[in-house]
Structures are given as C-alpha cells and as structure tokens.
Short mmCIF file of C-alpha atoms in Angstrom, two decimals:
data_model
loop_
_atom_site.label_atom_id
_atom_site.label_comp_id
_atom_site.label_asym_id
_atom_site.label_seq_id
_atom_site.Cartn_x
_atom_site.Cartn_y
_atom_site.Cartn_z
CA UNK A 609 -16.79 41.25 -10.30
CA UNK A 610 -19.67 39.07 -9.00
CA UNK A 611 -21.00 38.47 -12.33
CA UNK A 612 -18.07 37.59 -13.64
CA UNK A 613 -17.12 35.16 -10.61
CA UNK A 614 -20.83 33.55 -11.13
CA UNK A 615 -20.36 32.95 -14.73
CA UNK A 616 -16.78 31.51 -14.11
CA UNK A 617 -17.98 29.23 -10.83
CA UNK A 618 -21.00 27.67 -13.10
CA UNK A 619 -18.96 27.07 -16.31
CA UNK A 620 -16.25 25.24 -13.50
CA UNK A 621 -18.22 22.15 -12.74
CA UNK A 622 -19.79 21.70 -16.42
CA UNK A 623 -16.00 22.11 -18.00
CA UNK A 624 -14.88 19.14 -14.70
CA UNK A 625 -18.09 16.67 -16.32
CA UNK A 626 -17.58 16.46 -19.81
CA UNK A 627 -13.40 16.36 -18.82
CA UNK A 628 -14.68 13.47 -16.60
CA UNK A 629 -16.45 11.71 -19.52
CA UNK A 630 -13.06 11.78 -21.71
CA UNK A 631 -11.01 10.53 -18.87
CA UNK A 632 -13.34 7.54 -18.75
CA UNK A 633 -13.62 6.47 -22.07
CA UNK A 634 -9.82 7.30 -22.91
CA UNK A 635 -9.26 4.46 -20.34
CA UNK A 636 -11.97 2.48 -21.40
CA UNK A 637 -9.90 2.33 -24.88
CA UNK A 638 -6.53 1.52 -23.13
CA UNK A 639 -5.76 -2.37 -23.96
CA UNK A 640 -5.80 -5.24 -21.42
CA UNK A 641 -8.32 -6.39 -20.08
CA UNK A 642 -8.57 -5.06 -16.11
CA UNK A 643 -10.87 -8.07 -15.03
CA UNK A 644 -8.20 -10.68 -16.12
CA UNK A 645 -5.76 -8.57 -14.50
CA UNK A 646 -7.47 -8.46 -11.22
CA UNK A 647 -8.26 -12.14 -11.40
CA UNK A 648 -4.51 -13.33 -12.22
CA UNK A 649 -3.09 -14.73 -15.03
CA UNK A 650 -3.88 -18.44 -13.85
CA UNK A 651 -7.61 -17.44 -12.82
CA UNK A 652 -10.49 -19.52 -14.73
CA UNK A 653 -12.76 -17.70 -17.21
CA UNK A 654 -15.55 -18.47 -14.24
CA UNK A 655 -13.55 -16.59 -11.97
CA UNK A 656 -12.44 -13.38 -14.67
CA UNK A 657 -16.08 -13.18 -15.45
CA UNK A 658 -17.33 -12.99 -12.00
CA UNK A 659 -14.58 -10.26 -11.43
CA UNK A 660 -15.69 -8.40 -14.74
CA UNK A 661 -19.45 -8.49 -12.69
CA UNK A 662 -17.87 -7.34 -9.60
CA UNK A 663 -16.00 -4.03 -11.40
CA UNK A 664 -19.20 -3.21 -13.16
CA UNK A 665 -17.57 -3.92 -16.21
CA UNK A 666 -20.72 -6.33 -17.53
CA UNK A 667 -22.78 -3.23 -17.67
CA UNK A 668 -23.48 -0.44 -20.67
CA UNK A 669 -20.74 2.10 -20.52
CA UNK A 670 -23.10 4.95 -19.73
CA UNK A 671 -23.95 3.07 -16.60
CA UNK A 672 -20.56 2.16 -15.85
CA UNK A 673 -19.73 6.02 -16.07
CA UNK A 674 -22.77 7.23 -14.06
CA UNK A 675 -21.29 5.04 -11.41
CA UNK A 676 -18.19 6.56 -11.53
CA UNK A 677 -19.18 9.84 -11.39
CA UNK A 678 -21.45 9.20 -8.29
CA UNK A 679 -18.31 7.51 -6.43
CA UNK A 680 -15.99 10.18 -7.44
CA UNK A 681 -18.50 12.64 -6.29
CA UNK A 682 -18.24 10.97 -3.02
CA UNK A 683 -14.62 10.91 -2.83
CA UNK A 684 -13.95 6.70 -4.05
CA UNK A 685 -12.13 6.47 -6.81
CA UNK A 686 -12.14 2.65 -6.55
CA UNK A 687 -9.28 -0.04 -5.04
CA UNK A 688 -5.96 -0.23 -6.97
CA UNK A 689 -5.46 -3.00 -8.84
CA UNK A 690 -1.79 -3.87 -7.64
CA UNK A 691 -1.83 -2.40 -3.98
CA UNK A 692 -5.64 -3.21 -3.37
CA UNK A 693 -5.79 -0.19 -2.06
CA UNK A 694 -8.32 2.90 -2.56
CA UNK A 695 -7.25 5.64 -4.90
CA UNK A 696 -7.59 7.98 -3.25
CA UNK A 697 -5.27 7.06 -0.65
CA UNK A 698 -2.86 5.75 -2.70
CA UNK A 699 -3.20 9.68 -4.45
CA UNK A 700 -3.62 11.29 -0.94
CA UNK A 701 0.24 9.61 0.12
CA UNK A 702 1.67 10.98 -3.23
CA UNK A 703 -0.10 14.00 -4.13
CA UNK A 704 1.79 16.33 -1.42
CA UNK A 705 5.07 15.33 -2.88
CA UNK A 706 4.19 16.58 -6.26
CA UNK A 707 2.41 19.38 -5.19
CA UNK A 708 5.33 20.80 -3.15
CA UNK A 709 8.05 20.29 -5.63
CA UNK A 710 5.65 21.76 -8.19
CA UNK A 711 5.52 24.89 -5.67
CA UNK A 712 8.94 24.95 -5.09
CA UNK A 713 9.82 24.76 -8.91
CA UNK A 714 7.16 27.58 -9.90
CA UNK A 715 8.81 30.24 -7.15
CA UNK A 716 12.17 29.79 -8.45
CA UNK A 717 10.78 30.05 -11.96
CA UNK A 718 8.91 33.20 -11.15
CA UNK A 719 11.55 35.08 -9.56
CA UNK A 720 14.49 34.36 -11.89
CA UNK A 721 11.87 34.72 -14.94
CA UNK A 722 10.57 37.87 -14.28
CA UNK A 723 13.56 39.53 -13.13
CA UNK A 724 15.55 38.25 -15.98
CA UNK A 725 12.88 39.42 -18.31
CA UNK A 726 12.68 43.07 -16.58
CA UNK A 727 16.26 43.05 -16.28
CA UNK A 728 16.24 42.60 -20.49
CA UNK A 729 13.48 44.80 -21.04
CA UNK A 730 15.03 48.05 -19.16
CA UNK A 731 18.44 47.29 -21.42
CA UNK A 732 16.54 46.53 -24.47
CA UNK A 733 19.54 45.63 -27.23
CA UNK A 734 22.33 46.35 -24.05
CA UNK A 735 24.05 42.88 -23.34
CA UNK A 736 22.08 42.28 -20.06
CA UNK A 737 19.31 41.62 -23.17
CA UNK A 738 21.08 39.61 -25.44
CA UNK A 739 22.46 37.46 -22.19
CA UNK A 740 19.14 37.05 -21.26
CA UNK A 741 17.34 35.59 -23.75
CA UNK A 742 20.04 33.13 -25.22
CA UNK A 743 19.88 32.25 -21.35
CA UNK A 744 16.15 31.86 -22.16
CA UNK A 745 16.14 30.16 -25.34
CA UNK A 746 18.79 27.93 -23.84
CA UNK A 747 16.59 27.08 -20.72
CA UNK A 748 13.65 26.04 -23.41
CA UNK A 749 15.30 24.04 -25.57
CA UNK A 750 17.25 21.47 -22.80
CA UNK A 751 15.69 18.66 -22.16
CA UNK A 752 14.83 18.41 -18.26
CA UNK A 753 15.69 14.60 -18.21
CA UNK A 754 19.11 15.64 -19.57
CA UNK A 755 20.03 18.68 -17.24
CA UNK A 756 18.60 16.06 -14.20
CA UNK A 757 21.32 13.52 -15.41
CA UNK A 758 23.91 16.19 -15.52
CA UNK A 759 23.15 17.48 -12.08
CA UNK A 760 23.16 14.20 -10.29
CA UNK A 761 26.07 13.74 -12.05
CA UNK A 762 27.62 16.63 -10.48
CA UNK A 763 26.53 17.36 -7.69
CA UNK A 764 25.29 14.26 -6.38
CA UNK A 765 27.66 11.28 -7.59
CA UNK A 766 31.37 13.89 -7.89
CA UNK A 767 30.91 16.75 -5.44
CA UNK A 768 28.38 15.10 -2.93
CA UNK A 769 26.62 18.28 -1.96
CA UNK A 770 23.40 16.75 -3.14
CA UNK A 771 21.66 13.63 -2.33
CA UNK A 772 20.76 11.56 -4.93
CA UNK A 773 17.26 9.68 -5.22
CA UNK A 774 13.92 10.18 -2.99
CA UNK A 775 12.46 12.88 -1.01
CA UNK A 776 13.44 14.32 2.44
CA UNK A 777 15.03 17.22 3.30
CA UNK A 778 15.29 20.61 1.34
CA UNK A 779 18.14 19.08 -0.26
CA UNK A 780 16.33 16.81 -2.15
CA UNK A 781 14.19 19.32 -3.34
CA UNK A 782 17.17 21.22 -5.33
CA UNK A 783 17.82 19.20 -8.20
CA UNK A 784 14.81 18.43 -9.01
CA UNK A 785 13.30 21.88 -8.63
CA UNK A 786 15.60 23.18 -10.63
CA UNK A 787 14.94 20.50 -13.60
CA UNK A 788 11.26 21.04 -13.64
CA UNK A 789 11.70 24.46 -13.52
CA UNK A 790 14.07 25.87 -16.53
CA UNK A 791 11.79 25.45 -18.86
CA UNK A 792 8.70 27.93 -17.19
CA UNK A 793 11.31 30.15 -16.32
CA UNK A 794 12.47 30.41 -19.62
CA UNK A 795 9.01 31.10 -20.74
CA UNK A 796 8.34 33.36 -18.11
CA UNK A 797 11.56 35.60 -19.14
CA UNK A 798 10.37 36.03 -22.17
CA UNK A 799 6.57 36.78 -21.57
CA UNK A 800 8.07 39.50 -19.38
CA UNK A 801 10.27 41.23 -21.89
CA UNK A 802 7.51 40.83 -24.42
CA UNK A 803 4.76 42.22 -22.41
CA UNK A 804 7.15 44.62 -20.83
CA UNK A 805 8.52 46.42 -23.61
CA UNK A 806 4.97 47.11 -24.90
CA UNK A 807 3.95 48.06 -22.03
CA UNK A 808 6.87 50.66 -21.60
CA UNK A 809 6.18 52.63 -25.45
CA UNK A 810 2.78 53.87 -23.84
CA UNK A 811 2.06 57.15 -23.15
CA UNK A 812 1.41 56.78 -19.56
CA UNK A 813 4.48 55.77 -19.18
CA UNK A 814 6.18 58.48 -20.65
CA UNK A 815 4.07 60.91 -18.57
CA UNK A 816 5.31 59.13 -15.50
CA UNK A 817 8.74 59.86 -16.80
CA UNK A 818 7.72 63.54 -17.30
CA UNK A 819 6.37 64.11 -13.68
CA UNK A 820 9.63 62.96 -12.77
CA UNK A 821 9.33 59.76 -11.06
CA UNK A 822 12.39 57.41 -11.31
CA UNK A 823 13.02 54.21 -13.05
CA UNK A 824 12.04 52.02 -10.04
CA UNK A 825 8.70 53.19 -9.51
CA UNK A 826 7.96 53.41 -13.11
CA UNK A 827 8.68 49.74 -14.19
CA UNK A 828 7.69 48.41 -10.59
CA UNK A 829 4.60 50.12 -10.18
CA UNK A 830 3.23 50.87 -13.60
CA UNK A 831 5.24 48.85 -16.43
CA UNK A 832 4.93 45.82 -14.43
CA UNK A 833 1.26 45.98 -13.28
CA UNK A 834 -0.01 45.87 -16.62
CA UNK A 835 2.49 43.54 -18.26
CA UNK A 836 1.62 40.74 -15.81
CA UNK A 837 -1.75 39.66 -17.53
CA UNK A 838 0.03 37.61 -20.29
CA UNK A 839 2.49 36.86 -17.44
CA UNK A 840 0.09 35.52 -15.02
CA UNK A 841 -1.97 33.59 -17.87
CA UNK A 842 1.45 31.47 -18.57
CA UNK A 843 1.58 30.54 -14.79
CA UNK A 844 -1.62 29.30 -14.44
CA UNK A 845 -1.07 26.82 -17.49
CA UNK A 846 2.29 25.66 -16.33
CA UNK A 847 1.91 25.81 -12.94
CA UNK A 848 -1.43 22.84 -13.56
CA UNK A 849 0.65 21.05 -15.48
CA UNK A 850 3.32 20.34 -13.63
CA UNK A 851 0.56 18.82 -11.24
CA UNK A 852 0.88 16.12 -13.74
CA UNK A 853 3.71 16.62 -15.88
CA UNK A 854 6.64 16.17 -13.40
CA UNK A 855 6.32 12.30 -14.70
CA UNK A 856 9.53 12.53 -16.27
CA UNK A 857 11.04 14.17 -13.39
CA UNK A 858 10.02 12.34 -10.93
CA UNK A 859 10.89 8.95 -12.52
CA UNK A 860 14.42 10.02 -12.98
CA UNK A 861 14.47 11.13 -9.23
CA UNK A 862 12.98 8.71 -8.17
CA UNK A 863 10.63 11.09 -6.94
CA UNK A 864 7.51 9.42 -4.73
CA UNK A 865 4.64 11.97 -6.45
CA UNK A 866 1.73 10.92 -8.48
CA UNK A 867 4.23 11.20 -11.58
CA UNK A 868 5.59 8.30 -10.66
CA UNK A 869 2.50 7.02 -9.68
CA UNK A 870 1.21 7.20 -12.74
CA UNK A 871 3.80 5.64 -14.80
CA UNK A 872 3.58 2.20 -12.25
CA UNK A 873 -0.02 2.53 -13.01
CA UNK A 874 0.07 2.26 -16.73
CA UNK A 875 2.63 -0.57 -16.49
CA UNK A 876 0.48 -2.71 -14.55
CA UNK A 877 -2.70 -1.59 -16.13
CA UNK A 878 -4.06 -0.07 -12.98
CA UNK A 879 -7.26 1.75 -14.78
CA UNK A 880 -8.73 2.72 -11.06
CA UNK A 881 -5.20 4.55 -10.17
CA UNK A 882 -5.14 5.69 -13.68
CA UNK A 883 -8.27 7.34 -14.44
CA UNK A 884 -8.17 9.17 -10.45
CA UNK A 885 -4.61 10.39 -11.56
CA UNK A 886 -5.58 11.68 -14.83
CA UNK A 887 -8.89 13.29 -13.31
CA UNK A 888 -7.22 14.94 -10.34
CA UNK A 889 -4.47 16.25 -12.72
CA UNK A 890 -7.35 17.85 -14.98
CA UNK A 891 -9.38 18.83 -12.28
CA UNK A 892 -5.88 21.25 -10.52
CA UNK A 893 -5.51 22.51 -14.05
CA UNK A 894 -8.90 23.54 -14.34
CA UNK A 895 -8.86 24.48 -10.61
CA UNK A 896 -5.64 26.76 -11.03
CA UNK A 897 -6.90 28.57 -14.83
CA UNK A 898 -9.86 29.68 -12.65
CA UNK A 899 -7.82 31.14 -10.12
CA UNK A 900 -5.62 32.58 -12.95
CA UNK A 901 -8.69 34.35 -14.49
CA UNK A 902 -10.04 35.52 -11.60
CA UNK A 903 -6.24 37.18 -10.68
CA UNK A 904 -6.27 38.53 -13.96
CA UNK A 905 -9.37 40.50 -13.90
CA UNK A 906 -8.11 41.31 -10.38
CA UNK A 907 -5.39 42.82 -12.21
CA UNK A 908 -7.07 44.53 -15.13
CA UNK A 909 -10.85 45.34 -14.27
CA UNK A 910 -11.83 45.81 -17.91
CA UNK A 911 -11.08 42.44 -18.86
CA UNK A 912 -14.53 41.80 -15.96
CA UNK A 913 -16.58 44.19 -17.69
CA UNK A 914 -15.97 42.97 -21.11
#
C-alpha cells in the first residue's frame, strides 16, 4: 500500500503542472484584451500599455506562466479585474457555498442510488427493477435547469414551502440539491445494479447462500463490498465535477458559489478570477480521483499489487 500511495502522491503534483499550463494558455486564447479592460474603455493607449507592463502581459508567455505558477504556489492568484480584489478571496467567500451544496447533493445521490440499484438488483426482472431503472433513465435524461424551474415553480412560487433564490438555511439547500443531484443518482443506480448483479452470479456467493447465511448479510456484506469499485470510481468523477459544474445550477438559483462566479467572470473578461476558478476546479477533481483510487484499493487490495 505504500508503494502504491508513493507512486500515486508523485504522479499528483506532475498531473496539477501540465493541467496548470493548459489552464493558462486556454485563457491566454480567450478574446479581449485584459489590459484595455483594466484600463477602461476611455483609457489612452499610454495608459493600456503601461497596464499591459504592469500585468506582465509585455513579457514571453513562458515567463508570464513561470510567474504564475510561482504566485499560485504561494497562494496569489492575482486581483480581480471587476472587484479589484485578490482571487483568492473572492474564491475563498464562494468556494464553501459550492462545496456544501456539492456535499449535500452527492449524499442524497448516494443513498437513493445505491439503494435503488440494490433494491433492482435483488428483484432482477420483478417490478421493483423495471421501476427502478425507468426511474433511472428518467433521472438522466432531465435536464437539471428544467426540473430547477419546475420546482421553484412548485414549491417555491404556488405552495411556499421553499424559498426561492440565495443561500441560508437548510431550506435553501433543497431545491437545489435535489437538481444537481438526479442525474449522479441516476448513474449511481445503475452502476449498482450493474456491478451488483455480477457480483451476485459468483460462486462465493452462492457458497454464502449454502452455509446458510440470509439475504441481508449476503448482499450487505459480500455482494456489496465488491460491487462498490465501479461504484466508488463514478463518485469520485462526479463528485469533482460538481466542484465546478453546478454553473448551471447555481445561476438559476441564484446560488452565491464559484459557479456563479465563474459565469460573472467570463462576462466581464476577468482572466485572474477565471484562470484561479478553472485551476481550483481541476485541482478538487484531481484532488478527489486520488482519494477515489486510494479508497478503491482500500477496497480491493489486488488492484495495489497489480
């Protein structure tokens, strides 16, 4: 297990550069030009080209990126270009936000997605089965910006019971957890019946039936053990991207996360707020894949070996 940590903790920071090195160039593509933006619109060529100096933007891009990797190592991500503040407080305010409805939004996608998909591979062709995965296929195939409508529609603007907009209490946290959320459950269910019907044709399985043991200890302690691997895999992808893919949901929420962060950011060409968005997105993605792996082979100790 050490060896396998070492090699995982050394390829970490390596797979974080070269991720770094896209970030910055894809930005460096983006149109506009940042120093005009900075400047003003009624600012002087003089004064845009003394701001292009001031950003660093005069110099070779290989120096302008060895800068920014030497700040970002240090935490300083530069100063916004609309709030003139630093990123990474302008980040630090939002990130929480995102992070807990991302947490909030995986649990509930967990528990109803492995249950359902347990619950449909025990009654494999049954109607608990068939109800379950048209539940599933429904959940993946409505758009989350849709359902979000619907539900403020409801529940917010008819019946009441919900607030509408913003963040606050763990009211405002239904809605929106539940919109980010269908889909990965969805995909979750199905993993689970997948993984868990293989699982349940092998023969140590049906020697656990033969010593006698019931039905809950056999899928609970046994069937479901080795069917979370795929399982747990799915998490850690979704789970990193909702880090940064709640932009949708947020924005129709009106959700203050780095989501919504990011989408004022592109409008006003914000590169600085941009490219420490985009890299701290990566970077829990990354972050969360490794923790995945290392739960996996956890898990299943020949995956380590191999």
């Amino acid at each position: 297990m050490k060896a396998y940590l070492t090699r995982k903790l050394v390829a970490l920071p390596l797979i974080l550069l070269g991720v770094s090195f896209l970030i910055f160039g894809a930005v460096r593509m983006l149109p506009g030009d940042p120093a005009r933006i900075m400047a003003g619109p009624q600012a002087t060529q003089d004064a845009v080209d003394g701001m292009r100096t001031r950003l660093g933007l005069d110099q070779p891009f290989l120096v302008q990126y060895g800068l920014f990797l030497s700040q970002a190592a240090q935490g300083d991500f530069g100063e916004s270009i609309k709030s003139k503040k630093p990123v990474i407080d302008e980040i630090a305010e939002r990130f929480p936000n995102t992070l807990w409805l991302a947490v909030v939004s995986y649990a509930i996608a967990i528990l109803v997605g492995v249950a359902a998909g347990m619950l449909a591979a025990v009654y494999r062709n049954h109607w608990p089965d068939q109800a379950v995965m048209i539940a599933a296929i429904g959940g993946a195939s409505v758009a989350n910006f849709w359902l979000a409508l619907m539900m403020m529609n409801l529940f917010a603007v008819q019946l009441k019971w919900l607030p509408l907009l913003g963040a606050g209490g763990w009211q405002n946290y239904v809605m929106p957890s539940i919109a980010l959320g269908l889909l990965p459950a969805a995909l979750i269910a199905r993993m689970t019946r997948s993984s868990m019907l293989e699982v349940i044709g092998q023969d140590y399985i049906r020697t656990a039936r033969a010593k006698g043991l019931g039905p809950r200890v056999i899928y609970r302690k046994h069937a479901l053990r080795n069917a979370l691997i795929p399982i747990v895999t799915i998490v850690g992808l979704n789970f990193g991207g909702l880090l940064g893919g709640a932009v949708v949901t947020e924005s129709v929420f009106n959700w203050p996360g780095i989501g919504r962060l990011l989408v004022d950011s592109v409008r006003y060409r914000d590169y600085p707020i941009i490219q420490g968005v985009t890299l701290l997105t990566v970077t829990a993605v990354v972050v969360v894949n490794f923790l995945a792996d290392l739960l996996i082979a956890a898990i299943n100790p020949r995956i380590r070996f191999d």
